[in-house]
Amino acid sequence: MRTLFLIAGFLFLMDYDFHTTSRDNYSGSGVSPGSPWPMHLIDPDPASGSDGVKLADVNHDGFPDLVSGFEEDGVSRIYIHPGYEKVRNDWTYVELPSPDVEDALLIDLDNDGAIDLVTASEGKTNQIVFHWAPDEPSQYLEASLWQSEVVPVMDDRSAWMFVVPADMDGKYGMDLIVGSKRKRGESGDDQAIIGWLQCPPNPRNVSDWKFFPISSAGWIMSIDLVDMDDDGFTDILISDRKFSSQTGVRWLKNPGPDSPSFYQEWESVMVGVQEGEPMFLDRADLDADGQEEIIVPDLYTGLTILKKNPTHLRDWEKIVIPYPDWAGGRGKAVQCADIDGDGMLEVVLSFEEEGNVASIPFSEYKKNGKYSVIGAKLNTPGNLRGEWAFFKISGF
């Protein structure tokens, strides 16, 4: 089985045939097991500061293209998948200006068949920007033919961090859920926002988009759409990292589009990690009991699993799995998938900020270096508090 991963920051593919590696190489003891996966650069000269990747088939050829926003260089690049035979070669891309970009989303905003780009920016910019793609598909990679417009109602309102599409009101086009962190120079808690941008009858009229805040926040890391209480309405699950009176993993209860509260503040329900720093979360049924858990790295503490009590919807059990000592110390993001084809889910973790190692001799770094992307597998099926085995994915 061949698996492809896209790792933000470096923009490379990693592939590996799991069945060529002995299960004896797995270890939960902290010993660094196995070998890193082969790495394939898709951009030999990336811009600086990639803050993630998102996928969409922008040219409708059946292959997943991707976008990444590069915060420090202030650009976003949309990369075109070249097909499986050439996937390990360089990918062509179009580069669009997006100062201080923190998130980039590919979406057909105006329903014309062309995939547009939405960018969210923090820093000195603090904007939500719509980048309209050319009408002619053959001109998609012509950057000069794209049109970029700032959404006026969002301009300098907050430091925008995250954008998720959702049809909130069932009208016109796709709406957007957006979250922020507090602006540069601000202090105190609850200076950030999560809310939704309502699409007008003509999405191209950017001045007609309306914004409805639904909760204060400190630093939004994740926005996930899920019906948390099985009432038929899609709620919003978030991780609010810090600088918030409601720090933690929590969800905002959707009151329904017929309620006046739909356009006002939503009830916030805490799940857990109030005392830590919850980063990017995922949901998955890791113990195969038919109920999804919430999985989130608590920055320094470890991989945190939040399991719902089946009889008390607001009661969650917390399980913390410490990071192995050969991995980075600051857990950043997590995704769950069956990557070895055995019918069970594995967890993929990424880490940040190993520190300044430029002055360290490579011989020393090889002994003390950390792995920034690792995998974890539950060796005790059904028992989340049992033995977890970690394995390498990245190199140093």
PDB file of C-alpha atoms in Angstrom, residues 35-293:
ATOM      1  CA  SER A  35      13.440   4.501   9.298  1.00  0.00           C
ATOM      2  CA  PRO A  36      12.067   7.827   8.080  1.00  0.00           C
ATOM      3  CA  TRP A  37       9.879   7.754   4.999  1.00  0.00           C
ATOM      4  CA  PRO A  38      11.366   8.823   1.640  1.00  0.00           C
ATOM      5  CA  MET A  39      10.800  12.524   0.977  1.00  0.00           C
ATOM      6  CA  HIS A  40       9.959  14.113  -2.388  1.00  0.00           C
ATOM      7  CA  LEU A  41      10.102  17.889  -2.802  1.00  0.00           C
ATOM      8  CA  ILE A  42       7.324  19.346  -4.939  1.00  0.00           C
ATOM      9  CA  ASP A  43       8.658  22.914  -4.660  1.00  0.00           C
ATOM     10  CA  PRO A  44      12.465  23.162  -4.746  1.00  0.00           C
ATOM     11  CA  ASP A  45      12.366  26.866  -3.850  1.00  0.00           C
ATOM     12  CA  PRO A  46       9.389  27.447  -1.547  1.00  0.00           C
ATOM     13  CA  ALA A  47       8.511  30.821  -0.169  1.00  0.00           C
ATOM     14  CA  SER A  48       9.038  31.355   3.558  1.00  0.00           C
ATOM     15  CA  GLY A  49       6.614  30.474   6.315  1.00  0.00           C
ATOM     16  CA  SER A  50       4.122  27.910   5.061  1.00  0.00           C
ATOM     17  CA  ASP A  51       1.197  27.771   7.494  1.00  0.00           C
ATOM     18  CA  GLY A  52      -0.537  24.655   6.242  1.00  0.00           C
ATOM     19  CA  VAL A  53      -1.946  22.988   3.148  1.00  0.00           C
ATOM     20  CA  LYS A  54      -5.503  22.507   1.923  1.00  0.00           C
ATOM     21  CA  LEU A  55      -6.670  20.457  -1.033  1.00  0.00           C
ATOM     22  CA  ALA A  56      -9.108  20.893  -3.924  1.00  0.00           C
ATOM     23  CA  ASP A  57      -9.269  19.735  -7.534  1.00  0.00           C
ATOM     24  CA  VAL A  58      -8.962  23.166  -9.116  1.00  0.00           C
ATOM     25  CA  ASN A  59      -8.716  21.996 -12.744  1.00  0.00           C
ATOM     26  CA  HIS A  60     -11.272  19.148 -12.483  1.00  0.00           C
ATOM     27  CA  ASP A  61      -8.857  16.465 -13.681  1.00  0.00           C
ATOM     28  CA  GLY A  62      -9.514  14.093 -10.776  1.00  0.00           C
ATOM     29  CA  PHE A  63      -6.229  14.814  -8.982  1.00  0.00           C
ATOM     30  CA  PRO A  64      -5.966  16.754  -5.688  1.00  0.00           C
ATOM     31  CA  ASP A  65      -4.270  20.112  -6.127  1.00  0.00           C
ATOM     32  CA  LEU A  66      -3.211  22.094  -3.073  1.00  0.00           C
ATOM     33  CA  VAL A  67      -2.719  25.575  -1.717  1.00  0.00           C
ATOM     34  CA  SER A  68      -0.346  26.870   0.918  1.00  0.00           C
ATOM     35  CA  GLY A  69      -0.079  30.352   2.377  1.00  0.00           C
ATOM     36  CA  PHE A  70       3.456  31.557   3.141  1.00  0.00           C
ATOM     37  CA  GLU A  71       3.155  34.050   5.977  1.00  0.00           C
ATOM     38  CA  GLU A  72       6.668  35.527   6.101  1.00  0.00           C
ATOM     39  CA  ASP A  73       6.928  36.056   2.328  1.00  0.00           C
ATOM     40  CA  GLY A  74       3.307  37.216   2.073  1.00  0.00           C
ATOM     41  CA  VAL A  75       2.197  35.007  -0.820  1.00  0.00           C
ATOM     42  CA  SER A  76      -0.025  32.002  -1.439  1.00  0.00           C
ATOM     43  CA  ARG A  77       0.797  29.332  -3.994  1.00  0.00           C
ATOM     44  CA  ILE A  78      -1.716  27.020  -5.666  1.00  0.00           C
ATOM     45  CA  TYR A  79       0.079  23.849  -6.781  1.00  0.00           C
ATOM     46  CA  ILE A  80      -1.238  21.725  -9.650  1.00  0.00           C
ATOM     47  CA  HIS A  81      -1.017  17.941  -9.278  1.00  0.00           C
ATOM     48  CA  PRO A  82       0.901  16.647 -12.327  1.00  0.00           C
ATOM     49  CA  GLY A  83      -0.613  13.140 -12.270  1.00  0.00           C
ATOM     50  CA  TYR A  84       0.588  10.048 -10.465  1.00  0.00           C
ATOM     51  CA  GLU A  85       3.410   9.298 -12.911  1.00  0.00           C
ATOM     52  CA  LYS A  86       4.994  12.704 -12.272  1.00  0.00           C
ATOM     53  CA  VAL A  87       3.880  13.260  -8.674  1.00  0.00           C
ATOM     54  CA  ARG A  88       7.454  13.103  -7.352  1.00  0.00           C
ATOM     55  CA  ASN A  89       8.601  15.860  -9.704  1.00  0.00           C
ATOM     56  CA  ASP A  90       8.231  19.618  -9.198  1.00  0.00           C
ATOM     57  CA  TRP A  91       4.639  20.850  -9.346  1.00  0.00           C
ATOM     58  CA  THR A  92       3.672  23.964 -11.316  1.00  0.00           C
ATOM     59  CA  TYR A  93       1.950  26.711  -9.350  1.00  0.00           C
ATOM     60  CA  VAL A  94       0.410  30.160  -9.461  1.00  0.00           C
ATOM     61  CA  GLU A  95       1.561  32.633  -6.808  1.00  0.00           C
ATOM     62  CA  LEU A  96      -0.804  35.299  -5.475  1.00  0.00           C
ATOM     63  CA  PRO A  97      -0.034  38.177  -3.081  1.00  0.00           C
ATOM     64  CA  SER A  98      -1.415  37.693   0.439  1.00  0.00           C
ATOM     65  CA  PRO A  99       0.508  39.652   3.091  1.00  0.00           C
ATOM     66  CA  ASP A 100       0.671  38.053   6.552  1.00  0.00           C
ATOM     67  CA  VAL A 101      -1.387  35.090   5.297  1.00  0.00           C
ATOM     68  CA  GLU A 102      -2.262  32.568   8.001  1.00  0.00           C
ATOM     69  CA  ASP A 103      -4.816  30.396   6.185  1.00  0.00           C
ATOM     70  CA  ALA A 104      -5.699  29.771   2.548  1.00  0.00           C
ATOM     71  CA  LEU A 105      -8.843  28.066   1.269  1.00  0.00           C
ATOM     72  CA  LEU A 106      -9.713  26.874  -2.241  1.00  0.00           C
ATOM     73  CA  ILE A 107     -13.423  27.308  -3.001  1.00  0.00           C
ATOM     74  CA  ASP A 108     -15.722  28.318  -5.862  1.00  0.00           C
ATOM     75  CA  LEU A 109     -17.140  31.389  -4.147  1.00  0.00           C
ATOM     76  CA  ASP A 110     -19.280  32.697  -7.026  1.00  0.00           C
ATOM     77  CA  ASN A 111     -20.429  29.339  -8.461  1.00  0.00           C
ATOM     78  CA  ASP A 112     -18.929  29.972 -11.896  1.00  0.00           C
ATOM     79  CA  GLY A 113     -17.017  26.677 -11.992  1.00  0.00           C
ATOM     80  CA  ALA A 114     -13.611  28.260 -11.356  1.00  0.00           C
ATOM     81  CA  ILE A 115     -11.980  27.562  -7.975  1.00  0.00           C
ATOM     82  CA  ASP A 116     -11.208  30.832  -6.214  1.00  0.00           C
ATOM     83  CA  LEU A 117      -8.945  31.481  -3.235  1.00  0.00           C
ATOM     84  CA  VAL A 118      -9.811  32.934   0.179  1.00  0.00           C
ATOM     85  CA  THR A 119      -6.954  34.074   2.415  1.00  0.00           C
ATOM     86  CA  ALA A 120      -7.018  35.029   6.088  1.00  0.00           C
ATOM     87  CA  SER A 121      -4.256  37.313   7.333  1.00  0.00           C
ATOM     88  CA  GLU A 122      -2.975  38.400  10.726  1.00  0.00           C
ATOM     89  CA  GLY A 123       0.090  40.510  11.626  1.00  0.00           C
ATOM     90  CA  LYS A 124      -0.122  44.056  10.289  1.00  0.00           C
ATOM     91  CA  THR A 125      -2.694  43.130   7.634  1.00  0.00           C
ATOM     92  CA  ASN A 126      -5.685  41.563   9.449  1.00  0.00           C
ATOM     93  CA  GLN A 127      -7.808  40.948   6.366  1.00  0.00           C
ATOM     94  CA  ILE A 128     -10.029  38.390   4.698  1.00  0.00           C
ATOM     95  CA  VAL A 129      -9.316  38.580   0.967  1.00  0.00           C
ATOM     96  CA  PHE A 130     -11.212  37.002  -1.943  1.00  0.00           C
ATOM     97  CA  HIS A 131      -8.987  36.144  -4.905  1.00  0.00           C
ATOM     98  CA  TRP A 132     -11.185  35.614  -7.984  1.00  0.00           C
ATOM     99  CA  ALA A 133      -9.862  33.104 -10.508  1.00  0.00           C
ATOM    100  CA  PRO A 134      -9.846  33.846 -14.258  1.00  0.00           C
ATOM    101  CA  ASP A 135     -12.946  32.711 -16.130  1.00  0.00           C
ATOM    102  CA  GLU A 136     -10.943  30.814 -18.732  1.00  0.00           C
ATOM    103  CA  PRO A 137      -9.477  27.540 -17.324  1.00  0.00           C
ATOM    104  CA  SER A 138      -6.403  27.805 -19.565  1.00  0.00           C
ATOM    105  CA  GLN A 139      -5.505  31.085 -17.815  1.00  0.00           C
ATOM    106  CA  TYR A 140      -5.676  29.714 -14.274  1.00  0.00           C
ATOM    107  CA  LEU A 141      -1.908  29.916 -13.754  1.00  0.00           C
ATOM    108  CA  GLU A 142      -1.707  33.523 -15.007  1.00  0.00           C
ATOM    109  CA  ALA A 143      -1.336  35.454 -11.743  1.00  0.00           C
ATOM    110  CA  SER A 144      -1.912  38.820 -13.445  1.00  0.00           C
ATOM    111  CA  LEU A 145      -5.433  37.734 -14.441  1.00  0.00           C
ATOM    112  CA  TRP A 146      -6.564  37.033 -10.880  1.00  0.00           C
ATOM    113  CA  GLN A 147      -8.494  39.762  -9.061  1.00  0.00           C
ATOM    114  CA  SER A 148      -8.023  40.230  -5.288  1.00  0.00           C
ATOM    115  CA  GLU A 149     -10.526  42.106  -3.123  1.00  0.00           C
ATOM    116  CA  VAL A 150     -10.534  42.788   0.613  1.00  0.00           C
ATOM    117  CA  VAL A 151     -13.832  41.998   2.367  1.00  0.00           C
ATOM    118  CA  PRO A 152     -14.659  45.418   3.875  1.00  0.00           C
ATOM    119  CA  VAL A 153     -16.589  44.187   6.931  1.00  0.00           C
ATOM    120  CA  MET A 154     -13.544  42.159   8.032  1.00  0.00           C
ATOM    121  CA  ASP A 155     -10.809  44.692   7.312  1.00  0.00           C
ATOM    122  CA  ASP A 156      -8.544  45.154  10.372  1.00  0.00           C
ATOM    123  CA  ARG A 157     -11.280  43.841  12.678  1.00  0.00           C
ATOM    124  CA  SER A 158      -9.149  41.039  14.102  1.00  0.00           C
ATOM    125  CA  ALA A 159      -6.103  38.897  13.361  1.00  0.00           C
ATOM    126  CA  TRP A 160      -7.714  36.278  11.127  1.00  0.00           C
ATOM    127  CA  MET A 161      -6.416  32.730  11.520  1.00  0.00           C
ATOM    128  CA  PHE A 162      -8.804  30.200   9.997  1.00  0.00           C
ATOM    129  CA  VAL A 163     -11.511  29.939   7.302  1.00  0.00           C
ATOM    130  CA  VAL A 164     -13.982  27.058   6.819  1.00  0.00           C
ATOM    131  CA  PRO A 165     -16.788  26.901   4.219  1.00  0.00           C
ATOM    132  CA  ALA A 166     -20.311  26.113   5.438  1.00  0.00           C
ATOM    133  CA  ASP A 167     -23.806  26.780   4.086  1.00  0.00           C
ATOM    134  CA  MET A 168     -25.105  28.378   7.251  1.00  0.00           C
ATOM    135  CA  ASP A 169     -28.433  29.807   6.104  1.00  0.00           C
ATOM    136  CA  GLY A 170     -29.359  27.769   3.023  1.00  0.00           C
ATOM    137  CA  LYS A 171     -29.365  30.896   0.860  1.00  0.00           C
ATOM    138  CA  TYR A 172     -27.376  31.964  -2.174  1.00  0.00           C
ATOM    139  CA  GLY A 173     -23.780  30.695  -2.134  1.00  0.00           C
ATOM    140  CA  MET A 174     -21.437  29.192   0.418  1.00  0.00           C
ATOM    141  CA  ASP A 175     -20.929  31.093   3.658  1.00  0.00           C
ATOM    142  CA  LEU A 176     -17.623  31.166   5.552  1.00  0.00           C
ATOM    143  CA  ILE A 177     -16.872  30.493   9.219  1.00  0.00           C
ATOM    144  CA  VAL A 178     -13.840  32.491  10.357  1.00  0.00           C
ATOM    145  CA  GLY A 179     -11.802  32.612  13.546  1.00  0.00           C
ATOM    146  CA  SER A 180      -9.053  34.874  14.817  1.00  0.00           C
ATOM    147  CA  LYS A 181      -6.549  35.567  17.550  1.00  0.00           C
ATOM    148  CA  ARG A 182      -6.117  38.913  19.280  1.00  0.00           C
ATOM    149  CA  LYS A 183      -4.471  41.616  17.175  1.00  0.00           C
ATOM    150  CA  ARG A 184      -0.858  42.581  17.587  1.00  0.00           C
ATOM    151  CA  GLY A 185      -0.430  45.007  20.478  1.00  0.00           C
ATOM    152  CA  GLU A 186      -3.641  43.994  22.249  1.00  0.00           C
ATOM    153  CA  SER A 187      -3.620  42.481  25.728  1.00  0.00           C
ATOM    154  CA  GLY A 188      -6.069  40.680  27.950  1.00  0.00           C
ATOM    155  CA  ASP A 189      -8.468  37.832  27.294  1.00  0.00           C
ATOM    156  CA  ASP A 190     -11.302  37.491  24.785  1.00  0.00           C
ATOM    157  CA  GLN A 191      -9.971  39.961  22.220  1.00  0.00           C
ATOM    158  CA  ALA A 192     -10.518  37.540  19.314  1.00  0.00           C
ATOM    159  CA  ILE A 193     -13.662  36.383  17.496  1.00  0.00           C
ATOM    160  CA  ILE A 194     -15.273  33.407  15.851  1.00  0.00           C
ATOM    161  CA  GLY A 195     -18.218  34.041  13.591  1.00  0.00           C
ATOM    162  CA  TRP A 196     -19.603  33.589  10.105  1.00  0.00           C
ATOM    163  CA  LEU A 197     -19.601  35.581   6.903  1.00  0.00           C
ATOM    164  CA  GLN A 198     -22.955  35.514   5.130  1.00  0.00           C
ATOM    165  CA  CYS A 199     -22.865  35.211   1.364  1.00  0.00           C
ATOM    166  CA  PRO A 200     -25.039  37.841  -0.408  1.00  0.00           C
ATOM    167  CA  PRO A 201     -27.174  37.228  -3.521  1.00  0.00           C
ATOM    168  CA  ASN A 202     -24.181  38.184  -5.666  1.00  0.00           C
ATOM    169  CA  PRO A 203     -21.014  36.871  -3.994  1.00  0.00           C
ATOM    170  CA  ARG A 204     -18.905  39.154  -6.201  1.00  0.00           C
ATOM    171  CA  ASN A 205     -20.232  42.196  -4.356  1.00  0.00           C
ATOM    172  CA  VAL A 206     -17.745  41.933  -1.517  1.00  0.00           C
ATOM    173  CA  SER A 207     -19.215  44.954   0.269  1.00  0.00           C
ATOM    174  CA  ASP A 208     -22.495  43.045   0.673  1.00  0.00           C
ATOM    175  CA  TRP A 209     -21.011  40.223   2.743  1.00  0.00           C
ATOM    176  CA  LYS A 210     -22.211  40.429   6.376  1.00  0.00           C
ATOM    177  CA  PHE A 211     -20.412  39.197   9.473  1.00  0.00           C
ATOM    178  CA  PHE A 212     -22.110  37.683  12.528  1.00  0.00           C
ATOM    179  CA  PRO A 213     -19.850  37.091  15.577  1.00  0.00           C
ATOM    180  CA  ILE A 214     -21.000  34.083  17.605  1.00  0.00           C
ATOM    181  CA  SER A 215     -18.334  33.859  20.338  1.00  0.00           C
ATOM    182  CA  SER A 216     -15.404  35.753  21.760  1.00  0.00           C
ATOM    183  CA  ALA A 217     -12.119  33.864  21.738  1.00  0.00           C
ATOM    184  CA  GLY A 218      -8.415  34.157  22.445  1.00  0.00           C
ATOM    185  CA  TRP A 219      -6.603  32.241  19.709  1.00  0.00           C
ATOM    186  CA  ILE A 220      -8.584  29.981  17.399  1.00  0.00           C
ATOM    187  CA  MET A 221      -6.568  26.970  16.193  1.00  0.00           C
ATOM    188  CA  SER A 222      -9.299  24.703  14.783  1.00  0.00           C
ATOM    189  CA  ILE A 223     -12.812  25.035  13.404  1.00  0.00           C
ATOM    190  CA  ASP A 224     -14.636  21.753  12.830  1.00  0.00           C
ATOM    191  CA  LEU A 225     -18.266  21.303  11.785  1.00  0.00           C
ATOM    192  CA  VAL A 226     -20.140  18.498  13.541  1.00  0.00           C
ATOM    193  CA  ASP A 227     -23.532  17.912  15.164  1.00  0.00           C
ATOM    194  CA  MET A 228     -22.299  17.516  18.742  1.00  0.00           C
ATOM    195  CA  ASP A 229     -25.691  16.921  20.409  1.00  0.00           C
ATOM    196  CA  ASP A 230     -27.561  15.040  17.656  1.00  0.00           C
ATOM    197  CA  ASP A 231     -30.276  17.689  17.330  1.00  0.00           C
ATOM    198  CA  GLY A 232     -29.988  17.912  13.539  1.00  0.00           C
ATOM    199  CA  PHE A 233     -28.093  21.207  13.504  1.00  0.00           C
ATOM    200  CA  THR A 234     -24.405  21.470  12.678  1.00  0.00           C
ATOM    201  CA  ASP A 235     -22.473  22.819  15.651  1.00  0.00           C
ATOM    202  CA  ILE A 236     -18.956  24.292  15.584  1.00  0.00           C
ATOM    203  CA  LEU A 237     -16.176  22.481  17.427  1.00  0.00           C
ATOM    204  CA  ILE A 238     -13.142  24.679  18.138  1.00  0.00           C
ATOM    205  CA  SER A 239      -9.813  24.675  19.918  1.00  0.00           C
ATOM    206  CA  ASP A 240      -9.207  28.033  21.597  1.00  0.00           C
ATOM    207  CA  ARG A 241      -5.505  27.999  22.417  1.00  0.00           C
ATOM    208  CA  LYS A 242      -4.979  30.794  24.978  1.00  0.00           C
ATOM    209  CA  PHE A 243      -5.744  34.431  25.869  1.00  0.00           C
ATOM    210  CA  SER A 244      -9.347  33.367  26.406  1.00  0.00           C
ATOM    211  CA  SER A 245     -11.652  33.095  29.410  1.00  0.00           C
ATOM    212  CA  GLN A 246     -12.780  29.871  27.731  1.00  0.00           C
ATOM    213  CA  THR A 247      -9.419  28.367  26.790  1.00  0.00           C
ATOM    214  CA  GLY A 248      -9.777  24.759  25.736  1.00  0.00           C
ATOM    215  CA  VAL A 249     -11.563  22.495  23.310  1.00  0.00           C
ATOM    216  CA  ARG A 250     -15.203  23.604  23.228  1.00  0.00           C
ATOM    217  CA  TRP A 251     -18.186  23.649  20.929  1.00  0.00           C
ATOM    218  CA  LEU A 252     -20.690  26.307  19.968  1.00  0.00           C
ATOM    219  CA  LYS A 253     -24.269  25.096  19.989  1.00  0.00           C
ATOM    220  CA  ASN A 254     -26.151  25.923  16.802  1.00  0.00           C
ATOM    221  CA  PRO A 255     -29.571  27.301  17.855  1.00  0.00           C
ATOM    222  CA  GLY A 256     -30.998  26.692  14.380  1.00  0.00           C
ATOM    223  CA  PRO A 257     -31.637  29.179  11.564  1.00  0.00           C
ATOM    224  CA  ASP A 258     -35.146  29.976  12.832  1.00  0.00           C
ATOM    225  CA  SER A 259     -33.826  31.192  16.187  1.00  0.00           C
ATOM    226  CA  PRO A 260     -32.931  34.872  16.709  1.00  0.00           C
ATOM    227  CA  SER A 261     -29.767  33.632  18.415  1.00  0.00           C
ATOM    228  CA  PHE A 262     -28.584  32.217  15.094  1.00  0.00           C
ATOM    229  CA  TYR A 263     -27.274  35.682  14.224  1.00  0.00           C
ATOM    230  CA  GLN A 264     -26.036  36.425  17.746  1.00  0.00           C
ATOM    231  CA  GLU A 265     -23.842  34.746  20.359  1.00  0.00           C
ATOM    232  CA  TRP A 266     -24.084  30.942  20.523  1.00  0.00           C
ATOM    233  CA  GLU A 267     -23.896  28.890  23.709  1.00  0.00           C
ATOM    234  CA  SER A 268     -20.360  27.637  24.369  1.00  0.00           C
ATOM    235  CA  VAL A 269     -19.940  24.127  25.811  1.00  0.00           C
ATOM    236  CA  MET A 270     -16.541  23.139  27.226  1.00  0.00           C
ATOM    237  CA  VAL A 271     -15.084  19.714  26.388  1.00  0.00           C
ATOM    238  CA  GLY A 272     -11.607  19.821  27.955  1.00  0.00           C
ATOM    239  CA  VAL A 273      -7.942  20.926  27.977  1.00  0.00           C
ATOM    240  CA  GLN A 274      -8.844  24.104  29.896  1.00  0.00           C
ATOM    241  CA  GLU A 275      -5.472  24.129  31.676  1.00  0.00           C
ATOM    242  CA  GLY A 276      -3.330  23.495  28.613  1.00  0.00           C
ATOM    243  CA  GLU A 277      -2.797  24.816  25.093  1.00  0.00           C
ATOM    244  CA  PRO A 278      -4.938  22.827  22.629  1.00  0.00           C
ATOM    245  CA  MET A 279      -3.610  23.006  19.090  1.00  0.00           C
ATOM    246  CA  PHE A 280      -5.068  21.628  15.807  1.00  0.00           C
ATOM    247  CA  LEU A 281      -7.641  18.903  16.508  1.00  0.00           C
ATOM    248  CA  ASP A 282      -9.130  15.950  14.639  1.00  0.00           C
ATOM    249  CA  ARG A 283     -12.032  13.534  15.232  1.00  0.00           C
ATOM    250  CA  ALA A 284     -11.870   9.764  14.820  1.00  0.00           C
ATOM    251  CA  ASP A 285     -13.204   6.543  16.331  1.00  0.00           C
ATOM    252  CA  LEU A 286      -9.868   5.258  17.597  1.00  0.00           C
ATOM    253  CA  ASP A 287     -11.258   2.410  19.720  1.00  0.00           C
ATOM    254  CA  ALA A 288     -13.862   1.284  17.137  1.00  0.00           C
ATOM    255  CA  ASP A 289     -16.817   1.574  19.522  1.00  0.00           C
ATOM    256  CA  GLY A 290     -18.943   3.562  17.075  1.00  0.00           C
ATOM    257  CA  GLN A 291     -18.322   6.881  18.826  1.00  0.00           C
ATOM    258  CA  GLU A 292     -15.799   9.451  17.621  1.00  0.00           C
ATOM    259  CA  GLU A 293     -13.193  10.819  19.996  1.00  0.00           C
TER     260      GLU A 293
END
